[in-house]
PDB file of C-alpha atoms in Angstrom:
ATOM      1  CA  UNK A   1    -116.001 -42.782  89.096  1.00 69.00           C
ATOM      2  CA  UNK A   2    -113.353 -40.941  90.436  1.00 70.00           C
ATOM      3  CA  UNK A   3    -109.479 -41.085  89.950  1.00 92.00           C
ATOM      4  CA  UNK A   4    -107.714 -39.587  92.919  1.00 96.00           C
ATOM      5  CA  UNK A   5    -108.969 -40.383  95.449  1.00 97.00           C
ATOM      6  CA  UNK A   6    -107.874 -39.624  99.450  1.00 97.00           C
ATOM      7  CA  UNK A   7    -108.172 -40.778 102.554  1.00 97.00           C
ATOM      8  CA  UNK A   8    -109.077 -39.379 105.289  1.00 97.00           C
ATOM      9  CA  UNK A   9    -111.651 -37.170 103.697  1.00 96.00           C
ATOM     10  CA  UNK A  10    -111.344 -35.546 106.647  1.00 97.00           C
ATOM     11  CA  UNK A  11    -109.320 -35.665 109.794  1.00 97.00           C
ATOM     12  CA  UNK A  12    -109.537 -33.851 113.457  1.00 97.00           C
ATOM     13  CA  UNK A  13    -105.957 -34.874 115.178  1.00 96.00           C
ATOM     14  CA  UNK A  14    -103.938 -33.519 118.654  1.00 96.00           C
ATOM     15  CA  UNK A  15    -101.552 -31.065 118.349  1.00 96.00           C
ATOM     16  CA  UNK A  16     -98.690 -32.582 117.897  1.00 96.00           C
ATOM     17  CA  UNK A  17     -99.350 -35.972 116.548  1.00 97.00           C
ATOM     18  CA  UNK A  18     -97.803 -37.578 113.665  1.00 97.00           C
ATOM     19  CA  UNK A  19    -100.395 -37.584 110.860  1.00 98.00           C
ATOM     20  CA  UNK A  20    -100.375 -39.288 107.662  1.00 98.00           C
ATOM     21  CA  UNK A  21    -103.123 -39.015 104.979  1.00 98.00           C
ATOM     22  CA  UNK A  22    -103.296 -40.836 101.073  1.00 98.00           C
ATOM     23  CA  UNK A  23    -104.079 -39.974  97.501  1.00 98.00           C
ATOM     24  CA  UNK A  24    -103.933 -42.660  95.598  1.00 97.00           C
ATOM     25  CA  UNK A  25    -104.987 -41.887  90.741  1.00 97.00           C
ATOM     26  CA  UNK A  26    -106.302 -43.836  87.804  1.00 95.00           C
ATOM     27  CA  UNK A  27    -104.932 -42.060  85.790  1.00 91.00           C
ATOM     28  CA  UNK A  28    -101.561 -43.248  85.556  1.00 90.00           C
ATOM     29  CA  UNK A  29     -99.809 -39.374  85.422  1.00 90.00           C
ATOM     30  CA  UNK A  30     -96.867 -38.614  86.003  1.00 90.00           C
ATOM     31  CA  UNK A  31     -96.719 -35.738  88.154  1.00 90.00           C
ATOM     32  CA  UNK A  32     -98.590 -35.955  91.570  1.00 93.00           C
ATOM     33  CA  UNK A  33     -98.711 -32.132  93.841  1.00 94.00           C
ATOM     34  CA  UNK A  34     -99.881 -31.722  97.257  1.00 96.00           C
ATOM     35  CA  UNK A  35    -101.811 -28.195  98.015  1.00 96.00           C
ATOM     36  CA  UNK A  36    -102.425 -27.035 100.692  1.00 97.00           C
ATOM     37  CA  UNK A  37    -104.880 -24.758 100.945  1.00 96.00           C
ATOM     38  CA  UNK A  38    -106.724 -22.980 104.837  1.00 95.00           C
ATOM     39  CA  UNK A  39    -110.295 -21.256 104.282  1.00 90.00           C
ATOM     40  CA  UNK A  40    -110.473 -18.110 101.840  1.00 87.00           C
ATOM     41  CA  UNK A  41    -106.885 -18.736 100.545  1.00 91.00           C
ATOM     42  CA  UNK A  42    -104.590 -20.061  97.390  1.00 92.00           C
ATOM     43  CA  UNK A  43    -104.172 -23.084  97.189  1.00 94.00           C
ATOM     44  CA  UNK A  44    -100.147 -23.299  98.275  1.00 94.00           C
ATOM     45  CA  UNK A  45     -98.206 -25.740  96.772  1.00 93.00           C
ATOM     46  CA  UNK A  46     -96.160 -27.605  99.224  1.00 96.00           C
ATOM     47  CA  UNK A  47     -94.068 -30.352  97.125  1.00 93.00           C
ATOM     48  CA  UNK A  48     -94.489 -31.695  93.742  1.00 93.00           C
ATOM     49  CA  UNK A  49     -93.110 -35.299  92.636  1.00 93.00           C
ATOM     50  CA  UNK A  50     -92.312 -35.665  88.397  1.00 90.00           C
ATOM     51  CA  UNK A  51     -92.618 -40.237  89.293  1.00 90.00           C
ATOM     52  CA  UNK A  52     -90.139 -40.200  92.207  1.00 92.00           C
ATOM     53  CA  UNK A  53     -88.786 -36.807  91.288  1.00 92.00           C
ATOM     54  CA  UNK A  54     -88.799 -34.953  94.535  1.00 94.00           C
ATOM     55  CA  UNK A  55     -89.370 -31.741  94.104  1.00 91.00           C
ATOM     56  CA  UNK A  56     -89.436 -29.702  97.084  1.00 92.00           C
ATOM     57  CA  UNK A  57     -90.695 -26.283  97.558  1.00 91.00           C
ATOM     58  CA  UNK A  58     -88.093 -23.468  99.710  1.00 89.00           C
ATOM     59  CA  UNK A  59     -90.783 -22.075 102.044  1.00 91.00           C
ATOM     60  CA  UNK A  60     -92.644 -25.845 103.125  1.00 96.00           C
ATOM     61  CA  UNK A  61     -91.754 -26.775 106.446  1.00 95.00           C
ATOM     62  CA  UNK A  62     -88.839 -29.578 107.432  1.00 94.00           C
ATOM     63  CA  UNK A  63     -93.224 -30.850 109.696  1.00 95.00           C
ATOM     64  CA  UNK A  64     -94.322 -31.854 105.722  1.00 97.00           C
ATOM     65  CA  UNK A  65     -92.726 -34.889 104.167  1.00 97.00           C
ATOM     66  CA  UNK A  66     -93.701 -36.650 101.037  1.00 97.00           C
ATOM     67  CA  UNK A  67     -93.348 -40.362  99.688  1.00 96.00           C
ATOM     68  CA  UNK A  68     -94.591 -42.080  96.602  1.00 97.00           C
ATOM     69  CA  UNK A  69     -93.685 -45.460  96.678  1.00 96.00           C
ATOM     70  CA  UNK A  70     -95.117 -46.471  93.519  1.00 95.00           C
ATOM     71  CA  UNK A  71     -97.170 -43.966  90.389  1.00 94.00           C
ATOM     72  CA  UNK A  72    -100.653 -44.102  92.126  1.00 96.00           C
ATOM     73  CA  UNK A  73     -99.989 -43.458  95.173  1.00 97.00           C
ATOM     74  CA  UNK A  74     -98.691 -40.465  96.975  1.00 97.00           C
ATOM     75  CA  UNK A  75     -98.791 -39.984 101.390  1.00 98.00           C
ATOM     76  CA  UNK A  76     -98.049 -36.273 102.589  1.00 98.00           C
ATOM     77  CA  UNK A  77     -96.835 -37.039 106.202  1.00 98.00           C
ATOM     78  CA  UNK A  78     -97.104 -34.455 109.334  1.00 97.00           C
ATOM     79  CA  UNK A  79     -94.720 -35.396 112.488  1.00 97.00           C
ATOM     80  CA  UNK A  80     -95.385 -32.532 114.589  1.00 96.00           C
ATOM     81  CA  UNK A  81     -98.721 -30.598 113.722  1.00 97.00           C
ATOM     82  CA  UNK A  82     -99.568 -26.829 114.692  1.00 96.00           C
ATOM     83  CA  UNK A  83    -102.186 -25.064 114.991  1.00 95.00           C
ATOM     84  CA  UNK A  84    -101.277 -23.674 111.473  1.00 95.00           C
ATOM     85  CA  UNK A  85    -101.474 -26.743 109.571  1.00 97.00           C
ATOM     86  CA  UNK A  86    -105.447 -26.502 110.137  1.00 97.00           C
ATOM     87  CA  UNK A  87    -106.061 -27.382 106.507  1.00 97.00           C
ATOM     88  CA  UNK A  88    -107.422 -28.721 103.341  1.00 97.00           C
ATOM     89  CA  UNK A  89    -104.400 -31.026 102.293  1.00 98.00           C
ATOM     90  CA  UNK A  90    -105.310 -31.300  98.786  1.00 97.00           C
ATOM     91  CA  UNK A  91    -103.487 -33.763  96.736  1.00 97.00           C
ATOM     92  CA  UNK A  92    -103.108 -33.125  92.404  1.00 94.00           C
ATOM     93  CA  UNK A  93    -101.607 -35.076  89.065  1.00 93.00           C
ATOM     94  CA  UNK A  94    -101.147 -34.554  86.138  1.00 89.00           C
ATOM     95  CA  UNK A  95     -99.542 -35.129  83.385  1.00 82.00           C
ATOM     96  CA  UNK A  96     -95.846 -34.444  82.761  1.00 71.00           C
ATOM     97  CA  UNK A  97     -95.545 -30.973  82.740  1.00 61.00           C
ATOM     98  CA  UNK A  98     -93.457 -30.038  78.895  1.00 51.00           C
ATOM     99  CA  UNK A  99     -96.151 -29.285  77.166  1.00 47.00           C
ATOM    100  CA  UNK A 100     -97.232 -25.759  76.795  1.00 40.00           C
ATOM    101  CA  UNK A 101    -101.153 -24.901  77.778  1.00 43.00           C
ATOM    102  CA  UNK A 102    -101.117 -28.608  79.670  1.00 61.00           C
ATOM    103  CA  UNK A 103    -102.278 -27.311  82.829  1.00 68.00           C
ATOM    104  CA  UNK A 104    -105.279 -29.334  84.283  1.00 82.00           C
ATOM    105  CA  UNK A 105    -104.952 -29.537  87.696  1.00 88.00           C
ATOM    106  CA  UNK A 106    -107.288 -33.139  88.209  1.00 91.00           C
ATOM    107  CA  UNK A 107    -107.961 -33.106  91.734  1.00 94.00           C
ATOM    108  CA  UNK A 108    -109.049 -35.801  94.788  1.00 96.00           C
ATOM    109  CA  UNK A 109    -111.452 -34.063  96.841  1.00 95.00           C
ATOM    110  CA  UNK A 110    -108.954 -32.589  99.577  1.00 96.00           C
ATOM    111  CA  UNK A 111    -108.914 -34.739 103.637  1.00 97.00           C
ATOM    112  CA  UNK A 112    -109.826 -31.589 105.709  1.00 97.00           C
ATOM    113  CA  UNK A 113    -107.238 -31.640 108.417  1.00 97.00           C
ATOM    114  CA  UNK A 114    -108.884 -30.485 112.382  1.00 97.00           C
ATOM    115  CA  UNK A 115    -106.117 -29.667 114.710  1.00 97.00           C
ATOM    116  CA  UNK A 116    -107.016 -30.049 118.774  1.00 95.00           C
TER     117      UNK A 116
ATOM    118  CA  UNK B   1     -96.483  -8.471  95.689  1.00 72.00           C
ATOM    119  CA  UNK B   2     -97.525 -11.491  94.726  1.00 81.00           C
ATOM    120  CA  UNK B   3     -98.229 -13.504  91.495  1.00 89.00           C
ATOM    121  CA  UNK B   4    -101.247 -13.694  90.613  1.00 94.00           C
ATOM    122  CA  UNK B   5    -103.904 -11.466  92.442  1.00 94.00           C
ATOM    123  CA  UNK B   6    -107.424 -11.626  91.769  1.00 94.00           C
ATOM    124  CA  UNK B   7    -110.265  -9.188  93.859  1.00 87.00           C
ATOM    125  CA  UNK B   8    -111.472 -11.101  96.397  1.00 85.00           C
ATOM    126  CA  UNK B   9    -115.175  -9.895  96.639  1.00 86.00           C
ATOM    127  CA  UNK B  10    -117.077 -10.949  97.165  1.00 92.00           C
ATOM    128  CA  UNK B  11    -119.802 -10.315  93.894  1.00 94.00           C
ATOM    129  CA  UNK B  12    -123.135 -10.438  93.774  1.00 96.00           C
ATOM    130  CA  UNK B  13    -125.389 -10.599  91.040  1.00 97.00           C
ATOM    131  CA  UNK B  14    -128.925 -11.180  90.450  1.00 97.00           C
ATOM    132  CA  UNK B  15    -129.690 -14.339  87.929  1.00 97.00           C
ATOM    133  CA  UNK B  16    -128.770 -13.084  84.713  1.00 97.00           C
ATOM    134  CA  UNK B  17    -126.508 -10.178  84.703  1.00 97.00           C
ATOM    135  CA  UNK B  18    -122.999 -10.390  83.050  1.00 97.00           C
ATOM    136  CA  UNK B  19    -120.256 -10.228  86.270  1.00 96.00           C
ATOM    137  CA  UNK B  20    -116.951 -10.395  85.060  1.00 96.00           C
ATOM    138  CA  UNK B  21    -113.643 -10.804  86.323  1.00 94.00           C
ATOM    139  CA  UNK B  22    -109.733  -9.216  86.646  1.00 94.00           C
ATOM    140  CA  UNK B  23    -106.658 -10.889  87.653  1.00 95.00           C
ATOM    141  CA  UNK B  24    -103.560  -9.711  87.265  1.00 96.00           C
ATOM    142  CA  UNK B  25    -100.410 -11.824  87.648  1.00 95.00           C
ATOM    143  CA  UNK B  26     -96.686 -10.557  87.923  1.00 93.00           C
ATOM    144  CA  UNK B  27     -94.087 -12.448  86.393  1.00 88.00           C
ATOM    145  CA  UNK B  28     -93.842 -11.514  82.586  1.00 86.00           C
ATOM    146  CA  UNK B  29     -92.206 -15.056  81.743  1.00 87.00           C
ATOM    147  CA  UNK B  30     -96.031 -16.955  82.354  1.00 86.00           C
ATOM    148  CA  UNK B  31     -96.713 -18.615  79.204  1.00 83.00           C
ATOM    149  CA  UNK B  32     -99.980 -20.717  80.356  1.00 88.00           C
ATOM    150  CA  UNK B  33    -103.545 -18.840  81.952  1.00 92.00           C
ATOM    151  CA  UNK B  34    -106.958 -20.505  83.022  1.00 94.00           C
ATOM    152  CA  UNK B  35    -109.345 -20.112  84.948  1.00 96.00           C
ATOM    153  CA  UNK B  36    -110.716 -22.331  87.956  1.00 96.00           C
ATOM    154  CA  UNK B  37    -113.802 -23.400  89.752  1.00 97.00           C
ATOM    155  CA  UNK B  38    -113.375 -24.711  93.229  1.00 96.00           C
ATOM    156  CA  UNK B  39    -116.822 -24.546  94.767  1.00 95.00           C
ATOM    157  CA  UNK B  40    -118.036 -23.956  98.014  1.00 92.00           C
ATOM    158  CA  UNK B  41    -115.530 -26.978 100.880  1.00 89.00           C
ATOM    159  CA  UNK B  42    -115.138 -28.653  97.238  1.00 93.00           C
ATOM    160  CA  UNK B  43    -111.490 -29.332  94.421  1.00 94.00           C
ATOM    161  CA  UNK B  44    -110.618 -27.418  92.122  1.00 94.00           C
ATOM    162  CA  UNK B  45    -111.655 -28.465  89.045  1.00 93.00           C
ATOM    163  CA  UNK B  46    -110.370 -26.787  85.621  1.00 92.00           C
ATOM    164  CA  UNK B  47    -112.948 -24.482  84.086  1.00 95.00           C
ATOM    165  CA  UNK B  48    -111.000 -23.022  81.173  1.00 93.00           C
ATOM    166  CA  UNK B  49    -107.609 -21.990  79.320  1.00 91.00           C
ATOM    167  CA  UNK B  50    -107.354 -19.229  78.345  1.00 92.00           C
ATOM    168  CA  UNK B  51    -105.230 -18.131  75.269  1.00 88.00           C
ATOM    169  CA  UNK B  52    -104.097 -15.399  73.288  1.00 87.00           C
ATOM    170  CA  UNK B  53    -107.004 -14.404  71.194  1.00 88.00           C
ATOM    171  CA  UNK B  54    -109.771 -14.815  73.518  1.00 89.00           C
ATOM    172  CA  UNK B  55    -111.772 -17.917  73.647  1.00 93.00           C
ATOM    173  CA  UNK B  56    -115.167 -18.555  74.716  1.00 95.00           C
ATOM    174  CA  UNK B  57    -116.841 -21.608  76.128  1.00 94.00           C
ATOM    175  CA  UNK B  58    -121.066 -20.928  76.091  1.00 96.00           C
ATOM    176  CA  UNK B  59    -121.907 -17.940  78.121  1.00 97.00           C
ATOM    177  CA  UNK B  60    -118.250 -17.531  79.798  1.00 97.00           C
ATOM    178  CA  UNK B  61    -115.716 -15.811  77.398  1.00 97.00           C
ATOM    179  CA  UNK B  62    -111.934 -15.420  78.121  1.00 96.00           C
ATOM    180  CA  UNK B  63    -109.529 -12.803  77.440  1.00 96.00           C
ATOM    181  CA  UNK B  64    -104.876 -12.054  77.835  1.00 95.00           C
ATOM    182  CA  UNK B  65    -103.521  -8.863  77.694  1.00 94.00           C
ATOM    183  CA  UNK B  66    -100.055 -10.054  77.524  1.00 92.00           C
ATOM    184  CA  UNK B  67     -98.799  -6.767  77.553  1.00 92.00           C
ATOM    185  CA  UNK B  68    -100.561  -5.750  81.252  1.00 93.00           C
ATOM    186  CA  UNK B  69    -100.195  -9.206  82.398  1.00 94.00           C
ATOM    187  CA  UNK B  70    -103.749  -9.011  82.853  1.00 93.00           C
ATOM    188  CA  UNK B  71    -107.284 -11.772  83.096  1.00 96.00           C
ATOM    189  CA  UNK B  72    -110.175 -11.295  82.651  1.00 96.00           C
ATOM    190  CA  UNK B  73    -113.187 -13.583  82.611  1.00 97.00           C
ATOM    191  CA  UNK B  74    -116.775 -12.442  82.068  1.00 97.00           C
ATOM    192  CA  UNK B  75    -119.978 -14.937  82.553  1.00 97.00           C
ATOM    193  CA  UNK B  76    -123.059 -13.561  80.507  1.00 98.00           C
ATOM    194  CA  UNK B  77    -126.531 -14.877  81.519  1.00 98.00           C
ATOM    195  CA  UNK B  78    -125.507 -15.487  84.833  1.00 98.00           C
ATOM    196  CA  UNK B  79    -127.242 -18.505  86.474  1.00 98.00           C
ATOM    197  CA  UNK B  80    -127.871 -19.777  90.490  1.00 97.00           C
ATOM    198  CA  UNK B  81    -125.015 -22.786  89.234  1.00 97.00           C
ATOM    199  CA  UNK B  82    -121.895 -20.076  88.625  1.00 98.00           C
ATOM    200  CA  UNK B  83    -122.590 -19.338  91.800  1.00 97.00           C
ATOM    201  CA  UNK B  84    -118.714 -20.190  93.445  1.00 97.00           C
ATOM    202  CA  UNK B  85    -114.457 -19.324  93.399  1.00 96.00           C
ATOM    203  CA  UNK B  86    -113.000 -18.997  90.780  1.00 97.00           C
ATOM    204  CA  UNK B  87    -108.555 -19.051  90.495  1.00 96.00           C
ATOM    205  CA  UNK B  88    -106.869 -17.685  88.363  1.00 96.00           C
ATOM    206  CA  UNK B  89    -103.623 -19.943  87.400  1.00 94.00           C
ATOM    207  CA  UNK B  90    -101.545 -18.965  86.411  1.00 92.00           C
ATOM    208  CA  UNK B  91     -97.659 -21.266  84.592  1.00 88.00           C
ATOM    209  CA  UNK B  92     -94.060 -20.802  83.605  1.00 82.00           C
ATOM    210  CA  UNK B  93     -92.133 -23.603  81.529  1.00 75.00           C
ATOM    211  CA  UNK B  94     -91.916 -26.681  83.088  1.00 73.00           C
ATOM    212  CA  UNK B  95     -93.162 -24.768  86.189  1.00 78.00           C
ATOM    213  CA  UNK B  96     -96.383 -26.264  88.363  1.00 83.00           C
ATOM    214  CA  UNK B  97     -98.764 -24.104  88.385  1.00 88.00           C
ATOM    215  CA  UNK B  98     -99.931 -20.379  90.530  1.00 90.00           C
ATOM    216  CA  UNK B  99    -102.510 -19.596  92.109  1.00 93.00           C
ATOM    217  CA  UNK B 100    -105.271 -16.793  93.444  1.00 94.00           C
ATOM    218  CA  UNK B 101    -106.975 -16.624  96.076  1.00 93.00           C
ATOM    219  CA  UNK B 102    -109.638 -16.628  94.063  1.00 94.00           C
ATOM    220  CA  UNK B 103    -112.817 -14.362  93.419  1.00 95.00           C
ATOM    221  CA  UNK B 104    -116.054 -15.451  94.522  1.00 95.00           C
ATOM    222  CA  UNK B 105    -119.357 -15.149  93.197  1.00 96.00           C
ATOM    223  CA  UNK B 106    -122.580 -15.974  94.342  1.00 96.00           C
ATOM    224  CA  UNK B 107    -125.602 -15.193  92.314  1.00 97.00           C
ATOM    225  CA  UNK B 108    -129.132 -14.191  93.380  1.00 96.00           C
ATOM    226  CA  UNK B 109    -132.197 -15.272  92.696  1.00 93.00           C
TER     227      UNK B 109
END
């Protein structure tokens, strides 16, 4: 059974039209992440939550926002998508960091965003 | 310079071949190292951790050289199902994982 579920799997939007992507997890993990991955590129971390603590990467544009209303759910809001925001958005979870060699992230299947 | 560098490939190898991927990392404070596998248009999944003494999991062998800041993955007896992108991943303390761009492998019948 899927443990990290992302919706929708495919999202088509128009330039400038807000989009919300959702992620839910059944693992009860403390940490949830949002990554952006463009074709042939490394997954790029946008931000992550450690419980309710929000950690934004320095180079994440303001256009990207996130909410985590409870342990199980996390949302990625793209306020005004541009053509350059077309990508796969990956949600991942992990147990609380701090244990050496704890490196397993559990990814959802991703939400592929197309911007017209 | 990117924190994690990999040869993007693609590596095209026949079934049964042995293939090796290399990865270098720039931050000497990196403590933990991993290889993830990502199939086309799918999410990354952990393949194996990399331990200082080197470790093996079936046909897969991972090596770490801290002095040279270098990690490798060796795949023996390649199968068609090994075709994927292999992502080198490093971790420093409590910071999130940093992914390389990946090396694409195509195993050909």
